[in-house]
XYZ file of C-alpha atoms in Angstrom:
550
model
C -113.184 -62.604 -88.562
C -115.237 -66.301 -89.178
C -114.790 -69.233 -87.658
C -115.838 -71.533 -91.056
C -113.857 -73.539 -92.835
C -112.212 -70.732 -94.510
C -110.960 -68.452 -91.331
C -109.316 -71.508 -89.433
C -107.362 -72.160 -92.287
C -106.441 -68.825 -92.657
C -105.799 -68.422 -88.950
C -103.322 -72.020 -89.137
C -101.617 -70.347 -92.056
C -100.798 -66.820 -90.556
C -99.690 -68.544 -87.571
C -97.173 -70.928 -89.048
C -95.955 -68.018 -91.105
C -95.121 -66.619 -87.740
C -97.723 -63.932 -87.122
C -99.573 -63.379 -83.624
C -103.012 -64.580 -84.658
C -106.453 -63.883 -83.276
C -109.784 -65.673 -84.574
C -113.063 -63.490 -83.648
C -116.445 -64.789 -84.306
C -120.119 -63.055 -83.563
C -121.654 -66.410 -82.383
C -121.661 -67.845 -78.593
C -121.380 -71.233 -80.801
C -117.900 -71.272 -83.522
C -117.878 -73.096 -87.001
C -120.665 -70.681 -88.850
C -121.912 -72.004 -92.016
C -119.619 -75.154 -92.197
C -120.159 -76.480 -89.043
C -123.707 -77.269 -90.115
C -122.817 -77.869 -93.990
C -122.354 -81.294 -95.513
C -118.612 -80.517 -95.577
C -117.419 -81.595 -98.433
C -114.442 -80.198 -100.110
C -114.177 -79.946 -104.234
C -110.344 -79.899 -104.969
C -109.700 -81.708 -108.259
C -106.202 -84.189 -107.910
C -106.259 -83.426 -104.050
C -103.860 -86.114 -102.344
C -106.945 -88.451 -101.555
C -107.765 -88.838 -105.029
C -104.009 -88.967 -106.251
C -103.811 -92.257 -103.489
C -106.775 -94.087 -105.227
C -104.997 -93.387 -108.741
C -108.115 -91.093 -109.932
C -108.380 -90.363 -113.618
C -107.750 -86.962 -113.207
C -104.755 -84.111 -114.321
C -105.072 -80.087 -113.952
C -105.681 -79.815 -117.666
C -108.855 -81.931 -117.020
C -109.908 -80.013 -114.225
C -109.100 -76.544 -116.294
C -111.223 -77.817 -119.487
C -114.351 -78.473 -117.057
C -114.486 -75.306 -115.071
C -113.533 -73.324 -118.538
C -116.831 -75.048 -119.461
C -119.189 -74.599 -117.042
C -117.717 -70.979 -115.449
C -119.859 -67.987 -117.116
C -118.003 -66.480 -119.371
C -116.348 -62.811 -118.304
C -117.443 -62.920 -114.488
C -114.186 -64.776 -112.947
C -110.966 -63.334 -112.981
C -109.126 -66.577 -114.886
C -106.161 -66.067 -112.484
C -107.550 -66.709 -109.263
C -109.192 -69.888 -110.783
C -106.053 -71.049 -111.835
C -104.301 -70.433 -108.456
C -107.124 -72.302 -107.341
C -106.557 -75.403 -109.373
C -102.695 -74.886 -108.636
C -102.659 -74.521 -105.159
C -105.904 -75.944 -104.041
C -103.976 -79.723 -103.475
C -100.340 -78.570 -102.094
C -103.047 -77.059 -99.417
C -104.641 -79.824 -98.803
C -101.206 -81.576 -98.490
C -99.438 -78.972 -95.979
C -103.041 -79.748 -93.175
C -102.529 -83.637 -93.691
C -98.266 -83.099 -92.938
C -98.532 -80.343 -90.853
C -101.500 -81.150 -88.757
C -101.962 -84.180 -86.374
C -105.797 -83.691 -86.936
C -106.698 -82.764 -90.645
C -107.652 -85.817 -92.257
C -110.456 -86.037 -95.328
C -111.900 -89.180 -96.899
C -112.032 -89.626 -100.984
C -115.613 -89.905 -102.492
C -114.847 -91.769 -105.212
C -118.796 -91.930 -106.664
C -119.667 -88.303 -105.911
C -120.111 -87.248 -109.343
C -119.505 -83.474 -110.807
C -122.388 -81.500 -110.988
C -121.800 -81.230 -114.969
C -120.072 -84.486 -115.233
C -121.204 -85.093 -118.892
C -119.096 -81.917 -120.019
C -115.653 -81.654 -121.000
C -113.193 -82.577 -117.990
C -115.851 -83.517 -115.874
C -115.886 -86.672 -113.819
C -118.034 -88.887 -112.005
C -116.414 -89.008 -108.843
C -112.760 -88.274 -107.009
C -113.022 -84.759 -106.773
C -114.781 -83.567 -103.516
C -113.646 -85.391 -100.355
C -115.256 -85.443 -97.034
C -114.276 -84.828 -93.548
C -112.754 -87.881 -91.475
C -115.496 -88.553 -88.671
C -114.179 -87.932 -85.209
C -115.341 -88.785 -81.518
C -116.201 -85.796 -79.838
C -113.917 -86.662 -76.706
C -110.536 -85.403 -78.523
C -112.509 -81.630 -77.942
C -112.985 -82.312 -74.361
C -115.352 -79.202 -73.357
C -115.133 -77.069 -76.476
C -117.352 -80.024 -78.237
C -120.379 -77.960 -76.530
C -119.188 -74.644 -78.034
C -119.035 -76.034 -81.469
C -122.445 -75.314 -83.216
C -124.255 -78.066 -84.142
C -124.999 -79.568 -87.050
C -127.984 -78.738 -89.217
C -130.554 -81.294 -88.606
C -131.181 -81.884 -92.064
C -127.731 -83.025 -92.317
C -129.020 -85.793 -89.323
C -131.062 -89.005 -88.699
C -134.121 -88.212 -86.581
C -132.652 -88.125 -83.411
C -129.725 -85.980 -83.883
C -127.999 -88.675 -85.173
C -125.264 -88.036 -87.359
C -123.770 -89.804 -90.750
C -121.228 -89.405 -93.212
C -122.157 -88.092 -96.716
C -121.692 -91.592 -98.349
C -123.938 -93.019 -95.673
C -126.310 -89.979 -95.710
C -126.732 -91.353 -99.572
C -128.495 -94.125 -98.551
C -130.339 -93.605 -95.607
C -132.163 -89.539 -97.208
C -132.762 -91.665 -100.311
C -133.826 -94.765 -99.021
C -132.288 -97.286 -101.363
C -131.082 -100.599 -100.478
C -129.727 -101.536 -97.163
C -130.691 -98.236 -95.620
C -133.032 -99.217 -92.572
C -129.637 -102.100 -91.790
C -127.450 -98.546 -91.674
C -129.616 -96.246 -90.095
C -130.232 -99.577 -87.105
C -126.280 -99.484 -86.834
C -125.989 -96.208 -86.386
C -128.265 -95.837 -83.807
C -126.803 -98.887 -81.838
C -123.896 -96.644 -82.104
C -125.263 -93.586 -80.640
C -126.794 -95.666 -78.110
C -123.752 -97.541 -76.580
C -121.773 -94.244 -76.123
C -122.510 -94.643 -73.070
C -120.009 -91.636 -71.810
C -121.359 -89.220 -74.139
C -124.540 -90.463 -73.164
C -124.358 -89.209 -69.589
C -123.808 -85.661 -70.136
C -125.453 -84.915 -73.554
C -127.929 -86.495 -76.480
C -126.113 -84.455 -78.687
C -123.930 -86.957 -80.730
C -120.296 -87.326 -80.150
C -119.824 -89.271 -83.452
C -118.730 -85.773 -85.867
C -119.354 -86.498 -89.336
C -119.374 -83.855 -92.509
C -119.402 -80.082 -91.841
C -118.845 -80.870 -87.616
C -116.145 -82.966 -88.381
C -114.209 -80.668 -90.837
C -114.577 -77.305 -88.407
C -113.772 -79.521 -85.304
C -110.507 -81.001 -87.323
C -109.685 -77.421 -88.212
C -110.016 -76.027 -84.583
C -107.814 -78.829 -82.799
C -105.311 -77.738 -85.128
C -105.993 -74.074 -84.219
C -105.702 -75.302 -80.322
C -102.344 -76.965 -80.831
C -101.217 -74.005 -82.209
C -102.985 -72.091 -78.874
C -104.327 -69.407 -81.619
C -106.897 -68.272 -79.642
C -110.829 -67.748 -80.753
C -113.170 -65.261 -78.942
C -116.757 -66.228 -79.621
C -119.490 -64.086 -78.693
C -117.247 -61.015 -80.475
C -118.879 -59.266 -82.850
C -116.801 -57.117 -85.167
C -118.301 -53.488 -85.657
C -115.720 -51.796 -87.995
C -112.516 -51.788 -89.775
C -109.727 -49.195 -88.941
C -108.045 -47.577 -91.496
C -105.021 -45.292 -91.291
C -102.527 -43.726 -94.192
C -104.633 -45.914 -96.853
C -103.858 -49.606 -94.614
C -106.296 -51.461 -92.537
C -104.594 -50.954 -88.744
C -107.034 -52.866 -87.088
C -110.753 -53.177 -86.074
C -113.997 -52.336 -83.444
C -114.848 -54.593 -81.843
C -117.653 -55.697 -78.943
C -116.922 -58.252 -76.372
C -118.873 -58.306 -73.193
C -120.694 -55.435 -73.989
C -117.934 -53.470 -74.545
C -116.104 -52.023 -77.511
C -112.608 -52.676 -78.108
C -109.900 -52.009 -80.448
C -107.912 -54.600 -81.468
C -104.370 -53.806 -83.514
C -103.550 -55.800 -86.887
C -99.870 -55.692 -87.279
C -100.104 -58.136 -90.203
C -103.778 -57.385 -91.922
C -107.220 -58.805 -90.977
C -108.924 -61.516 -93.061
C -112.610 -61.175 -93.349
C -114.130 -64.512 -92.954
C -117.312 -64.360 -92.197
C -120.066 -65.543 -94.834
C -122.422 -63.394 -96.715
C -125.713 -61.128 -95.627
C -128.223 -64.136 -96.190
C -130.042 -63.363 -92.752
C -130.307 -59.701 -93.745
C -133.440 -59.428 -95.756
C -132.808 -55.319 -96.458
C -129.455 -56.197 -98.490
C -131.667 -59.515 -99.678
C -133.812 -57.197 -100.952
C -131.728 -54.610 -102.712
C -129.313 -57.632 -104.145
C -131.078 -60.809 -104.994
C -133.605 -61.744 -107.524
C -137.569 -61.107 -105.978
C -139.221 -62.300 -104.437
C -136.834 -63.105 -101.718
C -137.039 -63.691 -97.517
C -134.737 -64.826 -95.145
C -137.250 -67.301 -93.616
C -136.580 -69.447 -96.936
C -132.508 -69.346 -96.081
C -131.282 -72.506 -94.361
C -128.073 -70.738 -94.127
C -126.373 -68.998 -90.472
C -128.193 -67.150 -88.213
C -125.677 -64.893 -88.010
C -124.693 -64.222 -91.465
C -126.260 -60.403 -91.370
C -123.436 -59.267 -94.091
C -121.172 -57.649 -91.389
C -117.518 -57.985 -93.420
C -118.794 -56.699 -96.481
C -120.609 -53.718 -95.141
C -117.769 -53.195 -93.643
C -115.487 -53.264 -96.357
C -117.929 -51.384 -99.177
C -117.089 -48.424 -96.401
C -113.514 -48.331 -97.165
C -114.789 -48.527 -101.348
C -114.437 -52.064 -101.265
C -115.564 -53.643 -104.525
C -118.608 -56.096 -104.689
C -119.884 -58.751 -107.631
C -121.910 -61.489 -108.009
C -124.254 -60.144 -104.952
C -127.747 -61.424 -107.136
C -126.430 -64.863 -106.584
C -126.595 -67.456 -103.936
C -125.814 -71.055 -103.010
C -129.068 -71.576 -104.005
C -131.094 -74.788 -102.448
C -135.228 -75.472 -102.868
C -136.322 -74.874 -99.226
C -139.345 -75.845 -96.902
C -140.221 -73.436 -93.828
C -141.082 -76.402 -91.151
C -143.404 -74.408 -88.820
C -142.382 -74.024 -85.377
C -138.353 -74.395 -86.775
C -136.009 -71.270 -86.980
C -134.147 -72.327 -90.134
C -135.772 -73.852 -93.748
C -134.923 -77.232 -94.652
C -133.266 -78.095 -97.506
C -134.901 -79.820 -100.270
C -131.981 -81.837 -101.961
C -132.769 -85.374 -102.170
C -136.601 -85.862 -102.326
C -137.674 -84.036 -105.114
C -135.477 -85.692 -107.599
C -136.357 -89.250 -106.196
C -138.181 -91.571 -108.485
C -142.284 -90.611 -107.673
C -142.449 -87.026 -107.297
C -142.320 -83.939 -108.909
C -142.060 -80.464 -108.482
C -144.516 -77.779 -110.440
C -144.822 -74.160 -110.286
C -148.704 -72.482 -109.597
C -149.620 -73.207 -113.094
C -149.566 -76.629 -112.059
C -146.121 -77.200 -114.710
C -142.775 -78.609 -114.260
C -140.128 -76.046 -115.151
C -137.082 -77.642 -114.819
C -135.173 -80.609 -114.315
C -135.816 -81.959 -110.280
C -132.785 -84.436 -110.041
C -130.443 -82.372 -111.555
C -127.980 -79.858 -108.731
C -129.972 -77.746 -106.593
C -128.110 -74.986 -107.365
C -128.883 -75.004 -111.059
C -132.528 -76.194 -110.605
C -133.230 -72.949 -108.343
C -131.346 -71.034 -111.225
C -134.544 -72.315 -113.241
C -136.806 -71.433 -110.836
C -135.832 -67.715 -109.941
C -136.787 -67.104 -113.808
C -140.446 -66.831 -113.086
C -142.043 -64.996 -110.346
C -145.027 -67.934 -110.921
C -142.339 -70.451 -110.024
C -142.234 -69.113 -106.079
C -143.622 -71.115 -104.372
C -143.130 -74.629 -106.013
C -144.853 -77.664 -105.002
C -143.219 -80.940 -104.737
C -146.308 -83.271 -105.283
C -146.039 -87.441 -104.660
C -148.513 -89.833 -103.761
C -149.429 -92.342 -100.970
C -146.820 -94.653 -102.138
C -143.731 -92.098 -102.185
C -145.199 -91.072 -98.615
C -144.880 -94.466 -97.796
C -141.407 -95.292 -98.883
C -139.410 -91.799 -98.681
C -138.555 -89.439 -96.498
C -139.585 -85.600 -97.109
C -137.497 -82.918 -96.138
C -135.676 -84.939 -93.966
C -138.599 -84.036 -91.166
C -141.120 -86.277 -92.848
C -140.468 -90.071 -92.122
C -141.543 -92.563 -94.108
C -145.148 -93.134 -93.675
C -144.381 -96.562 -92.649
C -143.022 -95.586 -89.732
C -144.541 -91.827 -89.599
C -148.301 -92.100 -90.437
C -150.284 -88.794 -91.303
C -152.038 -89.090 -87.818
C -148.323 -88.427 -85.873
C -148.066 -84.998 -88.354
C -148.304 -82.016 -86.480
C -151.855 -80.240 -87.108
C -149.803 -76.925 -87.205
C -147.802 -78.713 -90.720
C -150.742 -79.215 -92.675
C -150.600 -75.800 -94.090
C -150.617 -74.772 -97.769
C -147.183 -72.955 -96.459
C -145.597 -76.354 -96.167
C -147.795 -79.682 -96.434
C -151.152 -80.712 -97.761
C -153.207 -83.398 -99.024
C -156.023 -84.840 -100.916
C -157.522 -87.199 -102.230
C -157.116 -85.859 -105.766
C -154.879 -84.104 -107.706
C -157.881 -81.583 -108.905
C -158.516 -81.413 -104.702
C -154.852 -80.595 -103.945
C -154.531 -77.824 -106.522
C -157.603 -75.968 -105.225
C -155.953 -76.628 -101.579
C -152.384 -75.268 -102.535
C -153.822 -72.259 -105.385
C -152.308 -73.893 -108.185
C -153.760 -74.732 -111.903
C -155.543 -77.813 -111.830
C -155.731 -78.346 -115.445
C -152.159 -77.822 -115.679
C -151.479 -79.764 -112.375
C -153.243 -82.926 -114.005
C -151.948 -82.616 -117.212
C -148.392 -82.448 -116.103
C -149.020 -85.811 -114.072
C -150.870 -87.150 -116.571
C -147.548 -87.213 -119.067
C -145.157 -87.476 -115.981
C -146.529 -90.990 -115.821
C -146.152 -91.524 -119.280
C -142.441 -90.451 -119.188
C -142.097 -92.724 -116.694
C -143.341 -96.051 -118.392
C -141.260 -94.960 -121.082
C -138.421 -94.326 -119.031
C -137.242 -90.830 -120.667
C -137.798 -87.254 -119.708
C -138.924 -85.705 -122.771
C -139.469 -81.853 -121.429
C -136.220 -81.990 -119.243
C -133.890 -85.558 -119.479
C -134.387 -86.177 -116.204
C -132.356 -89.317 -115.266
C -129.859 -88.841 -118.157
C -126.700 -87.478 -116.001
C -124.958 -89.650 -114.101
C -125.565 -86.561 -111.221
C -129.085 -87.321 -111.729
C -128.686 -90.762 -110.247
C -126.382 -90.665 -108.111
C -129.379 -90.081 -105.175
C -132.218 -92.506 -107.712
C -133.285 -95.775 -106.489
C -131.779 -97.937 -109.025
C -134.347 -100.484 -108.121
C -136.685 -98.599 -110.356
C -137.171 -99.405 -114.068
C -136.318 -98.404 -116.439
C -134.884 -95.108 -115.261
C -134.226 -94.611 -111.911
C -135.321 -91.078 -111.176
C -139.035 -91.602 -112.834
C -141.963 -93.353 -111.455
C -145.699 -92.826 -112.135
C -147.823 -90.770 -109.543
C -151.291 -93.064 -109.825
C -152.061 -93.905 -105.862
C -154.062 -91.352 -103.489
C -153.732 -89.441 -101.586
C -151.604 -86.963 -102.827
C -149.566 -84.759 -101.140
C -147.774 -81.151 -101.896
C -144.674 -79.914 -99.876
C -143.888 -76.155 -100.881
C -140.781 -75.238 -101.844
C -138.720 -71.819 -101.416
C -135.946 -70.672 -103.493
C -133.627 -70.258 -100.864
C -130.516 -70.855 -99.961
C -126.813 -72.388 -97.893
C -125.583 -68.600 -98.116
C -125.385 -66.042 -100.388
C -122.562 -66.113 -103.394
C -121.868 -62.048 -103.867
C -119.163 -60.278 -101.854
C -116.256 -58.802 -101.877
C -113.665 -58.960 -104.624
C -110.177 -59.806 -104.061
C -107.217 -60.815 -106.284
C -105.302 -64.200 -106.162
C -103.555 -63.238 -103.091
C -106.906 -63.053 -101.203
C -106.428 -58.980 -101.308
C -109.527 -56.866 -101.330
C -109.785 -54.477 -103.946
C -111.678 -51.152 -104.454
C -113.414 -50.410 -106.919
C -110.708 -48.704 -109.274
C -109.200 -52.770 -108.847
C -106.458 -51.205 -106.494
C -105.701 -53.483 -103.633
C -106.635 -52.220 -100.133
C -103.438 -52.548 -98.312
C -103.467 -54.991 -94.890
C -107.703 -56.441 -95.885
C -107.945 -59.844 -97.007
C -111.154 -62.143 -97.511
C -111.798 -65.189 -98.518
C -115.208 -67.640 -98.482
C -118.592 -66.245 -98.276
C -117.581 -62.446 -97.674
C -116.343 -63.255 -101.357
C -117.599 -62.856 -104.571
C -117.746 -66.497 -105.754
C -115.145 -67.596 -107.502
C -116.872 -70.935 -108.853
C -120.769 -69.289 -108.827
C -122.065 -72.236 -111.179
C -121.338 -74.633 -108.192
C -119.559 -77.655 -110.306
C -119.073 -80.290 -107.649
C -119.658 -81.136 -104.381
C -118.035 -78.678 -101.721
C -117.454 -76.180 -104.537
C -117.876 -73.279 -101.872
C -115.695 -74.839 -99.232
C -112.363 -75.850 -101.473
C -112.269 -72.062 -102.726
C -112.883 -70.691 -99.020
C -109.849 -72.763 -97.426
C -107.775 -72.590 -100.814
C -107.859 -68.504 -100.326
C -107.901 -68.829 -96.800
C -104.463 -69.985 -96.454
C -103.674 -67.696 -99.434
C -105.179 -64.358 -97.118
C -103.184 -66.210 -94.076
C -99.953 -66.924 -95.848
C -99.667 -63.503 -97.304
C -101.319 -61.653 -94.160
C -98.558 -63.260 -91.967
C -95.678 -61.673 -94.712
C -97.030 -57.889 -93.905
């Protein structure tokens, strides 16, 4: 049940273990929450890495997530099948796959790279790109990208290039030109769509995964929406389904493998679960992801943890748009900063989103935040990834419906904003007023922003002396509020480290497995990039594997 990242591997695995395999997923459109994802992958001494002689061993990669993992949440054996299995997976798609094929980023640091084990790049890999063509018609069932993850356009990048061009360092407008040139002269693609045929990060990986999934001629019903699990003599037999308005059974010989991400689009389990205030209009995360699988599963006593945590991500609600947009480069770029209502910073902006929302769902006062910059951030950065430059965007091409305290304002003081956006103004000019300072003096005082090598991996290291600070002094000044929302939720369903779903007396439900989202996270402080992914395929093949023994 899924069609992510997690359920095609799972479906590959139970079919090379010789099981008759089905792949059912609610959507008209398959590849749920990793089709529009960045895509990355966080599997410490994966092959990639190995190839490029990376400084890396298991015991490193043990020492850092023994560090940064909360202590007494995690069951310590499924991390260590994850570390122990997590690369020979990635080695049996490369060998036994014509089409799975990542990329090494050697510079993407850990999240915590400064702790022990951690490392400033080699870890997380990212999807090969791949021409739309090798699909043939099923490129149009694939769901697209998210178009934060895009130049304006629908134009699509790697996460190495996306680096450059969302932060808007050096040599970025010279990459963003080529790229376009690219889209441009497809001229095939061209013809029948403006969608772009050039797959990059969470397209890529999902459309790899499925042409394996075709070779194997595993088929994949989309618009199938499972309704329940069936359960006879203590063993999932099967499950309820509805396909073309009407409601099926459908057998499980082998088990069923609940796939299918968490309840972030269902804002009555938001509400009894995660921290308040909380919405579903500040999730950037799948329409679809209404909590199905685990609802599901808590019917047949299925155990739950972790459900007050998320893949959390600072949000915008663009008006007129049906999802937020993430927030994950801007506010930690030299220039701005984000405060809460009493006009105060509260946490460090370039550090990982996850762990600056962790800081910000402390404090009620801290919802929403305000990312405030001046005319000459406007002028050189992108916001939101829906705000171009000003250079090439002025304020006069803005939408009159964005200039709302919901999501943009302006003035031409910081006393005027605050009044605009209901925030402290004291505090609001205050905070600047030793921003500024911080930024001559090129340290962070309140929170070391700029210290981390994660912190600058996204700074403009054109700017003196630290890269992620620069004063606020030119008007106007703007305010972009920000959400604490999220990719998908991090609670679900706990299993064991064969992907088996437990109850809650921690006995294994026979013939249920689960992996990804439906989870409970088995790496909830998020410590590198595509630390939601590498667990979801890792136990994918796991449920798969195991699913496909009986």
């Amino acid at each position: 049940m899924g069609s992510g990242n997690g359920a095609l591997t799972a479906a590959i695995a139970a079919a090379d273990g010789g099981a008759e395999t089905l792949v059912i997923e609610k959507s008209e459109k398959f590849g749920g929450t990793s089709a529009s994802s960045g895509g990355g992958v966080w599997i410490p001494n994966n092959r990639y890495a190995v190839a490029e002689k990376a400084d890396d061993s298991l015991e490193d990669a043990r020492a850092y997530l023994d560090h940064v993992t909360p202590s007494n949440t995690i069951n310590p054996a499924l991390l260590e099948a994850y570390l122990e299995r997590g690369p020979a997976v990635i080695d049996y798609l490369h060998e036994h796959t014509e089409w799975v094929r990542y990329r090494n980023l050697a510079y993407y640091p850990d999240y915590f790279p400064d702790g022990p084990g951690g490392k400033t790049g080699n870890r997380s890999m990212e999807p090969e790109p791949l021409h739309a063509s090798a699909m043939g018609e099923d490129f149009y069932n694939l769901a697209p990208q998210h178009p934060q993850t895009q130049m304006p356009g629908g134009i699509n990048f790697t996460q190495v290039e996306g680096a450059v061009v969302l932060a808007a360092t050096r040599g970025w407008f010279s990459l963003a030109a080529k790229l376009v040139l690219k889209y441009l002269i497809d001229f095939p693609t061209r013809l029948k769509t403006l969608r772009d045929a050039r797959l990059t990060m969470g397209n890529a990986g999902v459309a790899r995964l499925f042409l394996a999934l075709r070779d194997r001629q595993i088929p994949l019903w989309r618009g199938t929406a499972m309704l329940d699990l069936v359960q006879e003599d203590g063993r999932v037999i099967g499950i309820v389904i509805e396909r073309n308005n009407q409601r099926e059974f459908v057998r499980a010989r082998k088990g069923v493998v609940l796939a299918a991400g968490g309840f972030e689009r269902n804002q009555a389990m938001r509400e009894q679960y995660l921290p308040s205030p909380t919405n579903t209009q500040w999730s950037a995360g799948n329409l679809q992801n209404t909590g199905d699988a685990i609802i599901a599963a808590q019917k047949l006593g299925a155990d739950t943890a972790q459900m007050d945590w998320g893949w959390w991500f600072t949000t915008a609600t663009v008006p007129g748009k049906p999802k937020a947009y993430l927030s994950q480069v801007e506010k930690g770029m030299a220039g701005s900063i984000t405060v809460n209502r009493k006009g105060a910073r509260f946490s460090n902006e370039s550090q990982n989103y996850v762990s600056f929302v962790a800081d910000m769902i402390k404090d009620e006062a801290n919802t929403p935040s305000y990312m405030i910059f001046d005319a000459d951030f406007r002028q050189q950065r992108p916001v939101a990834s829906v705000l171009i430059q000003g250079k090439f965007f002025p304020d006069w091409m803005i939408p009159k419906a964005w200039w709302t305290p919901e999501f943009l304002s302006k003035a031409d003081s910081l006393e005027e904003l605050a009044s605009k956006v209901g925030i402290d103004s004291s505090g609001l000019e205050n905070t600047v007023a030793g921003f500024n300072q911080y930024a001559v003096d090129g340290k962070d005082a309140d929170y070391q922003r700029g210290d981390s090598s994660y912190d600058r991996y996204y700074a403009d290291p054109e700017v003196k002396p630290n890269p992620c600070l620069a004063p606020l002094l030119k008007p106007p000044f703007y305010a972009l509020a920000l959400y604490p929302g999220e990719m998908g939720t991090a609670g679900g369903l706990v299993i064991d480290d064969n992907a088996q779903v437990l109850n809650e007396d921690g006995a294994v439900i026979a013939g249920l497995y689960a992996c990804g989202n439906t989870t409970a996270a088995l790496l909830p402080a998020y410590p590198g990039p595509g630390a939601t992914l590498g667990p979801a395929m890792v136990f994918g093949f796991i449920a798969g594997e195991r699913a496909a023994q009986g």
